[in-house]
Amino acid sequence: MKHKTRIATAIAAALLMSAVHAQDASQAESGETKSKTLQAITVTGSHIRSVDVETSQPVFTIDRQAIKESGLTNLNDILARLPSAGTPDITPQDTLGSGMDVGGRYVDIRYLGATRTLVLVNGHRWSTSLGGYTDISTIPVSMVERIDVLKDGASSVYGSDAIAGVVNIVTREKFDGAEANVYYGSNQKGDGQQKNADFTWGYNTEKSSTIISASYQDESPMWDRTRDITRYAYGPRHPDDGLGTGPWGRVTDPRAPGTQGAGKYNEQGQWTPNQYVVNHGSANTGNLDNYHFYDGNPGDLYNANQIMTFRAGSKLKTLAVQERYKLTDSITLTGNATYSTRDTSSQLAGYPLSTSGVPTANLVIDPNNAYNPFPGYETQFARRTVELPRITWANSRLAHLDVGAQGYFTFLDHDWSWDANYTFSQTNVRQITTGNLYLPNVLNAIGPTTMLDGQPVCADATARAAGCTPWNVLAGPGFTSSSQWDYLNSVSIARQQSQTDDVSVNAGGGLFDLPGGTVNIAGGLEHRREKGYFRPYGPDSAGLTTNLASDPTKGRYNVNEAYLEVDVPLLRDLPGAQELGINLASRYSHYSSFGSTTNNKYSIRWRPIEELLVRGTYAKGFRAPALQDLYAGSAQSFESFLDPCDSIYGTAASTSGVASACAAAGVPTGYRQINQAGQAVGPNGGQTPIPFTSVSNPTLKPETSSTRTLGLVYSPHYVDGLDFTLDYYDIRLKQAITYLDANQVLSYCYGQSISSYCANITRDSTGQIVQLYEGPVNLDAISTAGFDFGIHYRLPATPFGQFRVGLDGNYLSKYQQSNGPGTQPSNMAGWMNGTQALYRLRSNLQVDWQYKQFGAGWTVRYFSGLKDSCWDADTECGNPNYTNPVYAGQGMAQKGSVAFNDAQFRYKTSWNGTLSVGVNNIFNKKSPFYYNVSFAGSGSPPLNPQFDIDRYFYVQYSQKF
């Protein structure tokens, strides 16, 4: 009697404490052949419908029950637990980010960035922003039936963006009755509470199926000041590093060089004026006797983290409606509509106001201002406005509509299917920012004064009539009235819209029969239009406020595509070839923005024996430039960087070629980079006192990729319920669109002597950088390879219940990145690389137990150790001479591995309810300190953004009616 096994592959959710079924999964069957009456389905990664879900591609599925049992309520958190998932470009911890995408939730597969993972809902593209990001928080979890994760290139099937993989979120097709879910969770510190509720109602008749769902999610903010690891910019071991401009007025002596007591000449003969800080609490700022010499004492500086959010608060409301109507026996009409609105808020410390930090205005204290300690001189100053924190509130509204029809017919004596769909997605974002300063009013308030009724007043009568009163800006906190803050404050309102219109038609079915089965074909056409705009606040764009300036953005492009896919089953039921088949796919895409591209894919599946499946693919892929890449207006940002020309910590200190290039650019001998606090930087550099400028690039070309996979799936017939999976992958990305940052521009100029990059840098006579242009280019080459593996065993039932054990993991053998022309690729696998923690090994071990109405699960999430940059050669440094591929010359410090343990207990009531309680990170494991973590994008260094911040408790209840 023949024994047939449909083999379980990679059970996706590396996070789940219970049954997580792989798309390839199957159970042991009798010797009977598959029934012809089984319903054909479309497998993620292919347009060909089949009754056999075993494919030549590694597709993982997280089912609805597994989502509930994870104790997580956001799709991005669930997907982030996959061993192959990296840190998205933007996370909820990105409080320093100022873009319109901040606040959304994104997914990153293979450490290749969120824009290189395609997100689908029921096989159709979800809404993307101007930057190409897909916010998966707008997809209601209550409607999700399962999540398919294809960790393979699929541009030949779906088009652009499917380089690292595809996430296909499949919603419920039928639901009869009602269901309500409530959830509450909190960190051990009592912050970051999550309060969720959703209600779903469904009704089925012979012809129709209707589902309506409403959900509400409320995530409370978390603050940097509440934990040691986030309380300071570089963590508790270096509390005085990273401090910024203080709230007490600091002035620079304006008197002529050589004036006695006004400064001194350094060894190179350059004049260095003295700086003074007003004595804390003194309001008599017009008298220099009330000042002390400024030498960078931490007492005169400010820890901005004490007033910043670590994770922004968020509230999300979603309403979704889905309808299926059987028009005839062979035609079904489909439609679903989703509307969501999300409110987020984050807070930064008050603005570090300074003369050098505002290049658009002559921001000095007027010679005739009553509060000027140097009467008769224009006086440069610095002072952080801590009384007026910068608060950003954003409202994002998504409207998504998908309507279509699908049906079946007979052609060439085989079954065929077809579908036609129209998808509309529009996202509108409104962002309000307060706490910045309106510069014309600031200039009035620190401008000339006169005496009126014995009190200093603004000399300009028109300004007085508009509410101007002299601002004692140097006095520090407590000496500026609320009415004066109202006069100085700027309220910025910016808007962004992105819209997708997509029309597609598809058809497929059997052509003819071979000994191995039916040759199937699928083909289709698609037309898509992407458009959008960004409208900044006018005064911000004009440089009239301290908010980062940006220009308007507007753009669109059209895409016309055609694809063809053929599946050929060559052999079946032969010795050494129980199954042998190939799949070929090709997609032609024409973009109005750059031209045409054709991408092919070749796949093979071979079953030498019933228990073993061998599968492999080779695919070409691409990612088209996003609207923001091509058409964005210039925008400003404050950069954290280390100037290679710095004479102590820059590469000029150890590399003669860089030193010569810096000297040729006019950088004086002994030059030291100055941070926002007016002090020389440390070994990790510092944040620029003035904003740099980013620009778009309309000449960008698409990224291109090649993907190779080879896998084994083994399910031995002699151990029922045991499955093994092993998949090798190799992804090579060329012409990667890279947003150059300050470190890269400086490296290309001074390290590689590329003149085009030197033209983007402007320095003043002291060597300080006063302007630097950044932007996207087709520059990087990335090559990554590794193994996904899984072992799953459903033990035989016992009198004590049913046990399941699962292990899923990823081993990263290579992650090479060439960061620009002339650079040699470095293997950064095993390093903390800015926003990405490139673990050599990451795995999840799950044990689940079910007995009658009781259930419990335990999950261990393991992260291997990482190499990180030394703080300096003598501090937190295991090997100062190690070749550092991330920051050259900074050595290496090895950080240990981390394992988080999660537990959950479940109870099913007799009235059709389920109560679950759980603890994530039950042992309150803490993150090592990583100094390579980027300030912008991922979150708050030195915390690894993928690690739990705290022990987390939750309780959830589900009731079916």
Coordinates of C-alpha atoms in Angstrom, one line a residue, residues 596-858:
S596 CA 10.9 48.9 -19.4
T597 CA 12.1 45.8 -17.6
T598 CA 11.5 42.1 -18.0
N599 CA 12.0 39.6 -15.1
N600 CA 12.0 35.9 -15.4
K601 CA 11.8 33.1 -12.8
Y602 CA 12.6 29.4 -13.1
S603 CA 11.6 26.9 -10.4
I604 CA 11.9 23.1 -10.0
R605 CA 10.4 20.6 -7.6
W606 CA 11.6 17.0 -7.4
R607 CA 10.4 14.2 -5.1
P608 CA 12.8 11.3 -5.4
I609 CA 10.9 9.5 -2.7
E610 CA 7.5 10.2 -1.1
E611 CA 8.9 11.6 2.1
L612 CA 11.4 14.0 0.5
L613 CA 10.8 17.1 -1.6
V614 CA 13.7 19.0 -3.2
R615 CA 12.9 22.5 -4.5
G616 CA 14.8 25.3 -6.1
T617 CA 14.4 28.7 -7.8
Y618 CA 16.3 31.2 -9.8
A619 CA 14.7 34.6 -10.3
K620 CA 15.4 38.1 -11.5
G621 CA 13.7 41.0 -9.7
F622 CA 13.6 44.8 -9.5
R623 CA 12.3 47.7 -7.4
A624 CA 11.2 50.9 -9.1
P625 CA 12.2 54.2 -7.6
A626 CA 9.5 55.6 -5.3
L627 CA 7.8 58.9 -6.0
Q628 CA 9.8 60.5 -3.2
D629 CA 13.0 59.2 -4.6
L630 CA 12.3 60.9 -8.0
Y631 CA 10.3 64.0 -7.2
A632 CA 10.7 65.1 -3.6
G633 CA 11.7 68.7 -2.9
S634 CA 14.8 69.5 -0.9
A635 CA 14.5 68.8 2.8
Q636 CA 16.6 69.6 5.9
S637 CA 17.8 67.3 8.7
F638 CA 20.2 67.4 11.6
E639 CA 22.8 64.8 11.1
S640 CA 24.9 62.8 13.5
F641 CA 28.3 62.1 11.9
L642 CA 32.1 62.0 12.5
D643 CA 34.1 64.3 10.2
P644 CA 37.1 62.4 8.8
C645 CA 39.1 65.7 8.9
D646 CA 38.8 65.8 12.7
S647 CA 42.4 65.8 13.9
I648 CA 41.8 63.5 16.9
Y649 CA 39.1 61.0 16.0
G650 CA 38.7 61.4 12.2
T651 CA 40.5 59.1 9.8
A652 CA 42.8 62.0 9.0
A653 CA 44.5 61.3 12.3
S654 CA 45.7 57.9 11.1
T655 CA 45.6 58.1 7.3
S656 CA 48.0 60.4 5.5
G657 CA 45.9 60.4 2.3
V658 CA 42.8 61.7 4.1
A659 CA 44.9 64.3 6.0
S660 CA 46.3 65.5 2.7
A661 CA 42.8 65.7 1.1
C662 CA 41.5 67.6 4.1
A663 CA 44.4 70.1 3.9
A664 CA 43.8 70.6 0.2
A665 CA 40.2 71.4 1.0
G666 CA 41.3 74.2 3.3
V667 CA 40.8 72.5 6.6
P668 CA 43.3 74.0 9.0
T669 CA 45.8 72.0 11.0
G670 CA 44.5 70.8 14.3
Y671 CA 40.8 71.1 13.2
R672 CA 38.2 69.8 15.6
Q673 CA 34.6 69.1 14.7
I674 CA 32.2 71.0 16.9
N675 CA 28.8 69.6 18.0
Q676 CA 25.5 71.4 18.9
A677 CA 26.9 72.1 22.4
G678 CA 29.7 74.1 20.9
Q679 CA 32.3 71.5 22.0
A680 CA 34.7 69.3 20.2
V681 CA 33.2 65.9 19.5
G682 CA 34.2 62.5 21.0
P683 CA 35.1 59.3 19.3
N684 CA 31.5 58.8 18.0
G685 CA 31.2 62.2 16.4
G686 CA 28.2 64.4 17.1
Q687 CA 25.1 66.2 15.8
T688 CA 25.7 69.1 13.4
P689 CA 24.7 72.5 14.7
I690 CA 23.1 73.3 11.4
P691 CA 20.8 71.2 9.2
F692 CA 22.1 69.5 6.1
T693 CA 20.0 69.2 2.9
S694 CA 18.6 66.2 1.2
V695 CA 17.5 66.3 -2.5
S696 CA 15.7 63.9 -4.8
N697 CA 17.1 62.4 -8.0
P698 CA 14.9 62.2 -11.1
T699 CA 17.5 60.2 -13.0
L700 CA 17.3 57.1 -10.7
K701 CA 17.2 53.7 -12.3
P702 CA 15.4 50.7 -10.8
E703 CA 17.2 48.3 -8.5
T704 CA 17.9 44.9 -9.9
S705 CA 18.3 41.6 -8.1
S706 CA 18.9 37.9 -8.7
T707 CA 17.7 35.3 -6.2
R708 CA 18.7 31.6 -5.9
T709 CA 17.1 29.2 -3.5
L710 CA 17.5 25.5 -2.9
G711 CA 15.6 23.6 -0.3
L712 CA 14.8 20.2 1.2
V713 CA 11.5 19.2 2.9
Y714 CA 11.5 15.8 4.7
S715 CA 8.7 14.1 6.6
P716 CA 9.6 10.5 7.5
H717 CA 6.7 8.1 7.3
Y718 CA 8.1 6.1 10.2
V719 CA 7.6 9.1 12.7
D720 CA 4.1 10.5 12.2
G721 CA 4.0 14.2 12.8
L722 CA 7.7 15.0 12.3
D723 CA 8.8 17.4 9.6
F724 CA 12.2 18.9 8.7
T725 CA 12.9 21.8 6.4
L726 CA 16.1 23.4 5.1
D727 CA 16.2 26.2 2.6
Y728 CA 19.3 27.9 1.2
Y729 CA 18.9 31.4 -0.3
D730 CA 21.3 33.8 -2.1
I731 CA 20.1 37.3 -3.0
R732 CA 22.3 39.7 -5.0
L733 CA 21.1 43.3 -5.3
K734 CA 22.6 45.8 -7.7
Q735 CA 22.0 49.5 -8.4
A736 CA 20.5 49.7 -4.9
I737 CA 18.9 53.1 -4.3
T738 CA 20.8 54.5 -1.3
Y739 CA 20.2 57.7 0.5
L740 CA 23.7 59.0 1.2
D741 CA 24.2 60.3 4.7
A742 CA 26.9 62.7 5.8
N743 CA 29.4 60.0 6.7
Q744 CA 29.2 58.5 3.3
V745 CA 29.5 61.8 1.4
L746 CA 32.5 62.7 3.5
S747 CA 34.1 59.3 3.0
Y748 CA 33.7 59.4 -0.8
C749 CA 35.2 62.9 -0.9
Y750 CA 38.2 62.6 1.4
G751 CA 38.7 58.8 1.5
Q752 CA 38.3 58.1 -2.2
S753 CA 38.9 61.6 -3.7
I754 CA 35.7 61.6 -5.8
S755 CA 35.3 65.3 -6.7
S756 CA 31.6 65.1 -7.4
Y757 CA 31.0 64.3 -3.7
C758 CA 33.4 67.0 -2.5
A759 CA 31.3 69.5 -4.4
N760 CA 28.4 68.7 -2.0
I761 CA 30.4 70.0 1.0
T762 CA 30.9 73.6 2.1
R763 CA 33.1 74.6 5.0
D764 CA 33.8 77.9 6.7
S765 CA 37.2 79.4 7.4
T766 CA 37.6 77.3 10.6
G767 CA 37.0 74.1 8.8
Q768 CA 33.4 73.5 10.2
I769 CA 30.9 72.1 7.7
V770 CA 28.2 74.7 7.1
Q771 CA 26.4 72.9 4.2
L772 CA 26.2 69.4 3.0
Y773 CA 23.9 67.9 0.3
E774 CA 22.7 64.3 0.5
G775 CA 20.3 62.3 -1.6
P776 CA 19.4 59.0 -3.3
V777 CA 21.7 57.4 -5.9
N778 CA 22.0 54.0 -7.5
L779 CA 25.1 53.1 -5.6
D780 CA 25.1 50.1 -3.3
A781 CA 25.5 46.5 -4.1
I782 CA 24.2 44.0 -1.5
S783 CA 24.7 40.3 -1.4
T784 CA 23.2 38.1 1.3
A785 CA 23.0 34.4 1.7
G786 CA 22.0 32.0 4.4
F787 CA 19.8 29.1 5.5
D788 CA 16.3 28.8 6.9
F789 CA 15.6 25.7 8.9
G790 CA 12.8 24.2 10.8
I791 CA 12.0 21.1 12.8
H792 CA 8.4 20.4 14.0
Y793 CA 7.0 17.4 15.8
R794 CA 3.5 16.8 16.9
L795 CA 3.9 14.1 19.6
P796 CA 1.4 11.3 19.9
A797 CA -1.5 12.1 22.2
T798 CA -1.1 11.2 25.8
P799 CA -3.4 11.0 28.8
F800 CA -1.9 14.3 29.9
G801 CA -2.8 16.1 26.6
Q802 CA -1.3 16.9 23.2
F803 CA 2.2 18.3 22.9
R804 CA 3.8 20.1 19.9
V805 CA 7.4 21.2 19.6
G806 CA 8.8 23.4 16.9
L807 CA 12.1 25.0 16.1
D808 CA 12.5 27.6 13.4
G809 CA 15.7 29.5 12.6
N810 CA 17.9 31.4 10.2
Y811 CA 21.6 31.2 9.8
L812 CA 23.1 34.2 8.0
S813 CA 26.3 33.1 6.3
K814 CA 26.9 36.3 4.3
Y815 CA 25.8 40.0 4.2
Q816 CA 28.1 41.9 1.9
Q817 CA 27.6 45.5 1.1
S818 CA 29.6 47.7 -1.2
N819 CA 29.0 51.3 -0.1
G820 CA 30.0 53.2 -3.1
P821 CA 32.4 53.4 -6.0
G822 CA 35.7 51.9 -5.5
T823 CA 34.9 50.2 -2.2
Q824 CA 35.5 46.5 -1.6
P825 CA 32.4 44.7 -0.2
S826 CA 32.7 43.7 3.5
N827 CA 30.9 40.8 5.1
M828 CA 29.0 42.4 7.9
A829 CA 27.2 39.2 9.0
G830 CA 27.4 39.1 12.7
W831 CA 27.6 42.9 13.1
M832 CA 25.3 45.6 14.5
N833 CA 25.1 47.7 11.4
G834 CA 23.2 51.0 12.1
T835 CA 19.6 50.1 11.9
Q836 CA 20.2 46.4 11.2
A837 CA 21.3 43.8 13.7
L838 CA 22.8 41.1 11.4
Y839 CA 22.6 38.0 13.6
R840 CA 24.6 35.0 12.5
L841 CA 21.9 32.8 14.1
R842 CA 18.4 33.6 15.1
S843 CA 15.9 31.0 16.1
N844 CA 12.6 30.3 18.0
L845 CA 11.8 27.2 20.0
Q846 CA 8.1 26.6 20.8
V847 CA 6.5 24.1 23.0
D848 CA 2.8 23.9 23.1
W849 CA 0.4 21.8 25.3
Q850 CA -3.3 21.3 24.9
Y851 CA -5.5 19.3 27.3
K852 CA -9.3 19.5 27.0
Q853 CA -10.2 23.2 27.6
F854 CA -6.7 24.1 28.9
G855 CA -3.7 25.1 26.9
A856 CA -0.3 26.6 27.5
G857 CA 2.8 27.5 25.5
W858 CA 6.4 28.5 26.0

